[in-house]
PDB file of C-alpha atoms in Angstrom:
ATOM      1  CA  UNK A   1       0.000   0.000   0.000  1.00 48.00           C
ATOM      2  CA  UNK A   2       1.282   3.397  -0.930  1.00 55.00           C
ATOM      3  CA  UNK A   3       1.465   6.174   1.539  1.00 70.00           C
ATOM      4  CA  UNK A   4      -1.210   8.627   1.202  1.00 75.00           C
ATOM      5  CA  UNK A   5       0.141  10.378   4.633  1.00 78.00           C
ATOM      6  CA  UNK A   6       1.839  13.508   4.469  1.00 76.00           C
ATOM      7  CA  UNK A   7       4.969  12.299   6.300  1.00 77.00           C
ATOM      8  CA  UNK A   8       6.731   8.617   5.631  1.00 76.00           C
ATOM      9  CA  UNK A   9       7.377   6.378   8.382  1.00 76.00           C
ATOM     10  CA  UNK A  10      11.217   6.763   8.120  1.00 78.00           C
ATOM     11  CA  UNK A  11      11.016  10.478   8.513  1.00 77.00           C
ATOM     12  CA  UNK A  12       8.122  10.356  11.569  1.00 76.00           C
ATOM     13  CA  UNK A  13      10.638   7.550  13.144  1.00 76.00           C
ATOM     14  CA  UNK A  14      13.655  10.708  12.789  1.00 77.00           C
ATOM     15  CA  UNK A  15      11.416  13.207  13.871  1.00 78.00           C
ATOM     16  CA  UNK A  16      10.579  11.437  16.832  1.00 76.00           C
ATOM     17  CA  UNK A  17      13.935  10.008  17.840  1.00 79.00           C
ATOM     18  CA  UNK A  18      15.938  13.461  17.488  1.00 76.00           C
ATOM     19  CA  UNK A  19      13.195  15.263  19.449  1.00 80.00           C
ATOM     20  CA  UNK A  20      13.603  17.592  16.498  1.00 74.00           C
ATOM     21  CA  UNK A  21      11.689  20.700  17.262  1.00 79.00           C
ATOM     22  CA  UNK A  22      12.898  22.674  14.558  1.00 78.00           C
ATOM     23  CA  UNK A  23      12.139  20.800  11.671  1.00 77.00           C
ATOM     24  CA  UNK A  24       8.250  19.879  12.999  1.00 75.00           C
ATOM     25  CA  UNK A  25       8.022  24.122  12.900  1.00 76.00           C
ATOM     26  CA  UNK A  26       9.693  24.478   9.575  1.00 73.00           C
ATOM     27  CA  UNK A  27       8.525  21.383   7.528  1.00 76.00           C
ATOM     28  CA  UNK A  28       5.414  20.047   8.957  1.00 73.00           C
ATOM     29  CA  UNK A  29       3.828  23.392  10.447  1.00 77.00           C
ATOM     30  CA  UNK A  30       3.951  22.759  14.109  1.00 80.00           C
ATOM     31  CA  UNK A  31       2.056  20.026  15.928  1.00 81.00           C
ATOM     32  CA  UNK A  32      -1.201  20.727  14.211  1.00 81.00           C
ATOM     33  CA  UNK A  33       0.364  20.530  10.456  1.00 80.00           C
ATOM     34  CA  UNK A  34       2.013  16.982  11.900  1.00 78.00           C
ATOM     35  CA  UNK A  35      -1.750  16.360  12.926  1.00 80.00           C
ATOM     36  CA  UNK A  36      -3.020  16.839   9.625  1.00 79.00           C
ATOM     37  CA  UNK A  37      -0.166  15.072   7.713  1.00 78.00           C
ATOM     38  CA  UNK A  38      -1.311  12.211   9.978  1.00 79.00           C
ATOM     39  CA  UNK A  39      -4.791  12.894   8.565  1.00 79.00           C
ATOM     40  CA  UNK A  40      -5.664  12.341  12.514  1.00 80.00           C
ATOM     41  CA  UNK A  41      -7.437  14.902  14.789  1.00 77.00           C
ATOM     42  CA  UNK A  42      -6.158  15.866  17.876  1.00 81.00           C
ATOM     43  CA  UNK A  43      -8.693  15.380  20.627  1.00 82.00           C
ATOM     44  CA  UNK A  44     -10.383  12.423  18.642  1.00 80.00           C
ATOM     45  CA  UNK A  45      -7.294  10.212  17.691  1.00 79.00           C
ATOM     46  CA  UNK A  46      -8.334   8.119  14.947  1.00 78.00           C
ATOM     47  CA  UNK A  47     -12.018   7.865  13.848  1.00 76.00           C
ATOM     48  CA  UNK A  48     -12.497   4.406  12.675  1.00 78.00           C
ATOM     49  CA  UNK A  49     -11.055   0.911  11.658  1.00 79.00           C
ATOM     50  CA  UNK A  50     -10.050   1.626   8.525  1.00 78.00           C
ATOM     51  CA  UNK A  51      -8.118   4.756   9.218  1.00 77.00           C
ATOM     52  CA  UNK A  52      -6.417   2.562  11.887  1.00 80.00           C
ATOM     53  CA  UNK A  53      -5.552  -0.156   9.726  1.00 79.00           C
ATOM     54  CA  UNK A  54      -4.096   2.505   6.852  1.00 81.00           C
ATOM     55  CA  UNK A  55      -1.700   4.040   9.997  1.00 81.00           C
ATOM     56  CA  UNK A  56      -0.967   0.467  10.886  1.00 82.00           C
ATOM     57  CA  UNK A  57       0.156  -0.603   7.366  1.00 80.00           C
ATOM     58  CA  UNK A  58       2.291   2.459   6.672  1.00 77.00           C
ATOM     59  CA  UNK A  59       3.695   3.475  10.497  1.00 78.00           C
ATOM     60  CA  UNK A  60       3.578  -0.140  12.089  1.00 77.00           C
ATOM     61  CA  UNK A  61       1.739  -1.431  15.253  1.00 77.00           C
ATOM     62  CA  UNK A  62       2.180   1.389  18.419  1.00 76.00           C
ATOM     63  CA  UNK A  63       4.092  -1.090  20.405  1.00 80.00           C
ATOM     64  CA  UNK A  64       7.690  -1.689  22.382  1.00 79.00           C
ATOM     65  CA  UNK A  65       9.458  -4.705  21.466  1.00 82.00           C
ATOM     66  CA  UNK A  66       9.693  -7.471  24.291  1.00 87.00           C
ATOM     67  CA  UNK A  67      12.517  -7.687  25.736  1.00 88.00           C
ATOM     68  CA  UNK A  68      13.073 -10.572  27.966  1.00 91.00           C
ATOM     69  CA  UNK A  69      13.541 -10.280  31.586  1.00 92.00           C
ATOM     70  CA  UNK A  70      17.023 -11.564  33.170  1.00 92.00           C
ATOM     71  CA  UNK A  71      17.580 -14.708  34.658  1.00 94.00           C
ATOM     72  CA  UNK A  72      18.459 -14.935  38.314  1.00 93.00           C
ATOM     73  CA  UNK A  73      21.489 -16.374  37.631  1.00 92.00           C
ATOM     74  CA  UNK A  74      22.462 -13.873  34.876  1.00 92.00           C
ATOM     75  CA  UNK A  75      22.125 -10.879  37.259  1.00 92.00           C
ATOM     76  CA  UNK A  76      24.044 -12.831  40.114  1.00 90.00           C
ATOM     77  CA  UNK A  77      26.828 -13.337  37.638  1.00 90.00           C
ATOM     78  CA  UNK A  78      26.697  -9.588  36.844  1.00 91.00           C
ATOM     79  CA  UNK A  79      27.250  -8.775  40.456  1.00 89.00           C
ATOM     80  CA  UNK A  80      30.282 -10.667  40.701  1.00 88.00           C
ATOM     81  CA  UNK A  81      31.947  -8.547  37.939  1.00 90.00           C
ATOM     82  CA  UNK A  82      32.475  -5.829  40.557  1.00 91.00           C
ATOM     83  CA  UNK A  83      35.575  -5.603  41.832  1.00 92.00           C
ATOM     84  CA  UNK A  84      34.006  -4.205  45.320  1.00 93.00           C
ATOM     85  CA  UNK A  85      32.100  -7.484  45.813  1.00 91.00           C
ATOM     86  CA  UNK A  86      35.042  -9.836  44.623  1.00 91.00           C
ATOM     87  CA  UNK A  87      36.963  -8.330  46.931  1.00 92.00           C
ATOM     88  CA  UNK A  88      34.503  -8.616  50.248  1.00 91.00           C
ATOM     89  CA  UNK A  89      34.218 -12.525  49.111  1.00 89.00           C
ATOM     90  CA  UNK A  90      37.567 -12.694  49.407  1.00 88.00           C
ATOM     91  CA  UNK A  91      38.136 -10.754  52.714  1.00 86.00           C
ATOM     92  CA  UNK A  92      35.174 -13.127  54.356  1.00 84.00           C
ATOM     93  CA  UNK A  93      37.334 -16.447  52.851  1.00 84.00           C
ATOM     94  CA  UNK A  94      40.025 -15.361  54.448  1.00 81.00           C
ATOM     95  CA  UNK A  95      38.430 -14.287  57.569  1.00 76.00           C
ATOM     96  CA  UNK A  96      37.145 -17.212  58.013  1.00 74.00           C
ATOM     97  CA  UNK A  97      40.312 -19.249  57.419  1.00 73.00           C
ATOM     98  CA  UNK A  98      41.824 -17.230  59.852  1.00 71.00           C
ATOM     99  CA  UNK A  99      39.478 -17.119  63.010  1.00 63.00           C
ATOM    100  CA  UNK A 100      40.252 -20.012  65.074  1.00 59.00           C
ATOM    101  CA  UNK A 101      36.928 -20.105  66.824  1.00 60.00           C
ATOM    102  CA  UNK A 102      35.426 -20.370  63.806  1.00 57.00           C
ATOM    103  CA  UNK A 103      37.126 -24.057  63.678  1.00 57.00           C
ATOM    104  CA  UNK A 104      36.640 -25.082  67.148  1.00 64.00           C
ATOM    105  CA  UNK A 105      32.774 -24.128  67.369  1.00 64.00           C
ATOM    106  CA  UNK A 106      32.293 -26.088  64.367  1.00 64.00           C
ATOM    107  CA  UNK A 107      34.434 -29.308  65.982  1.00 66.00           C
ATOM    108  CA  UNK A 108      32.018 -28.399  68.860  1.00 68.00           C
ATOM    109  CA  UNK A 109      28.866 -28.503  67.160  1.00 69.00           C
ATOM    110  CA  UNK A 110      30.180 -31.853  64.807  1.00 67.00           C
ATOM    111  CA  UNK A 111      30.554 -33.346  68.812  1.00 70.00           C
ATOM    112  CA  UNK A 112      27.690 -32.044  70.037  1.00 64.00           C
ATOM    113  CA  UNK A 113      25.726 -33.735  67.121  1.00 65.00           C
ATOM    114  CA  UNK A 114      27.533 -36.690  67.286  1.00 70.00           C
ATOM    115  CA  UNK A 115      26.689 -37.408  70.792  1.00 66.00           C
ATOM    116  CA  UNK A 116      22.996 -36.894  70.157  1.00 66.00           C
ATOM    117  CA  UNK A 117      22.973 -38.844  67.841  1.00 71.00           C
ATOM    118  CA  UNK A 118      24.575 -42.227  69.829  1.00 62.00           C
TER     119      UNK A 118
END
């Protein structure tokens, strides 16, 4: 289907994306000449189907794409590439490695276990 608009897709599309003021004064005649290039009104939208369809075959549906969501996983991975956090893991390793109550209460609680369990 051939455009019958007074503006293409590909320049609406630059229009939009440059936030180009300027050229909607100059070229189109401010928001109401863009309104009437659309062949749309501006308290009323659309009117019917059929215009809808037409601005649906030449613009394209009004929709974002999908974009799926992360993974759990993913975003746990990306928190390991900070330095900051690689860096506390590796303090509480060592910590941990180093406090020798740490060792003993768990000997303590292995015994502790143990004997309930005979």
């Amino acid at each position: 289907m051939a455009n019958t608009f007074g503006i293409s897709a590909a320049d609406l599309n630059a229009l939009n994306s440059e936030k180009d003021s300027e050229t909607l004064g100059k070229r189109y005649g401010g928001v109401y000449g863009l309104a009437t290039a659309l062949a749309t009104d501006l308290k009323g939208g659309l009117c019917d189907a059929k215009s809808v369809d037409a601005h649906r075959q030449t613009f394209g549906a009004n929709q974002y794409k999908r974009v799926p969501p992360k993974s759990f996983f993913s975003i746990l991975l990306e928190g390991f590439k900070d330095p900051v956090i690689l860096l506390l893991c590796a303090a509480a390793t060592v910590r941990t490695y180093q406090n020798p109550l740490a060792g003993s209460l768990l000997m303590r609680l292995h015994s502790w276990h143990q004997w309930m369990l005979s």
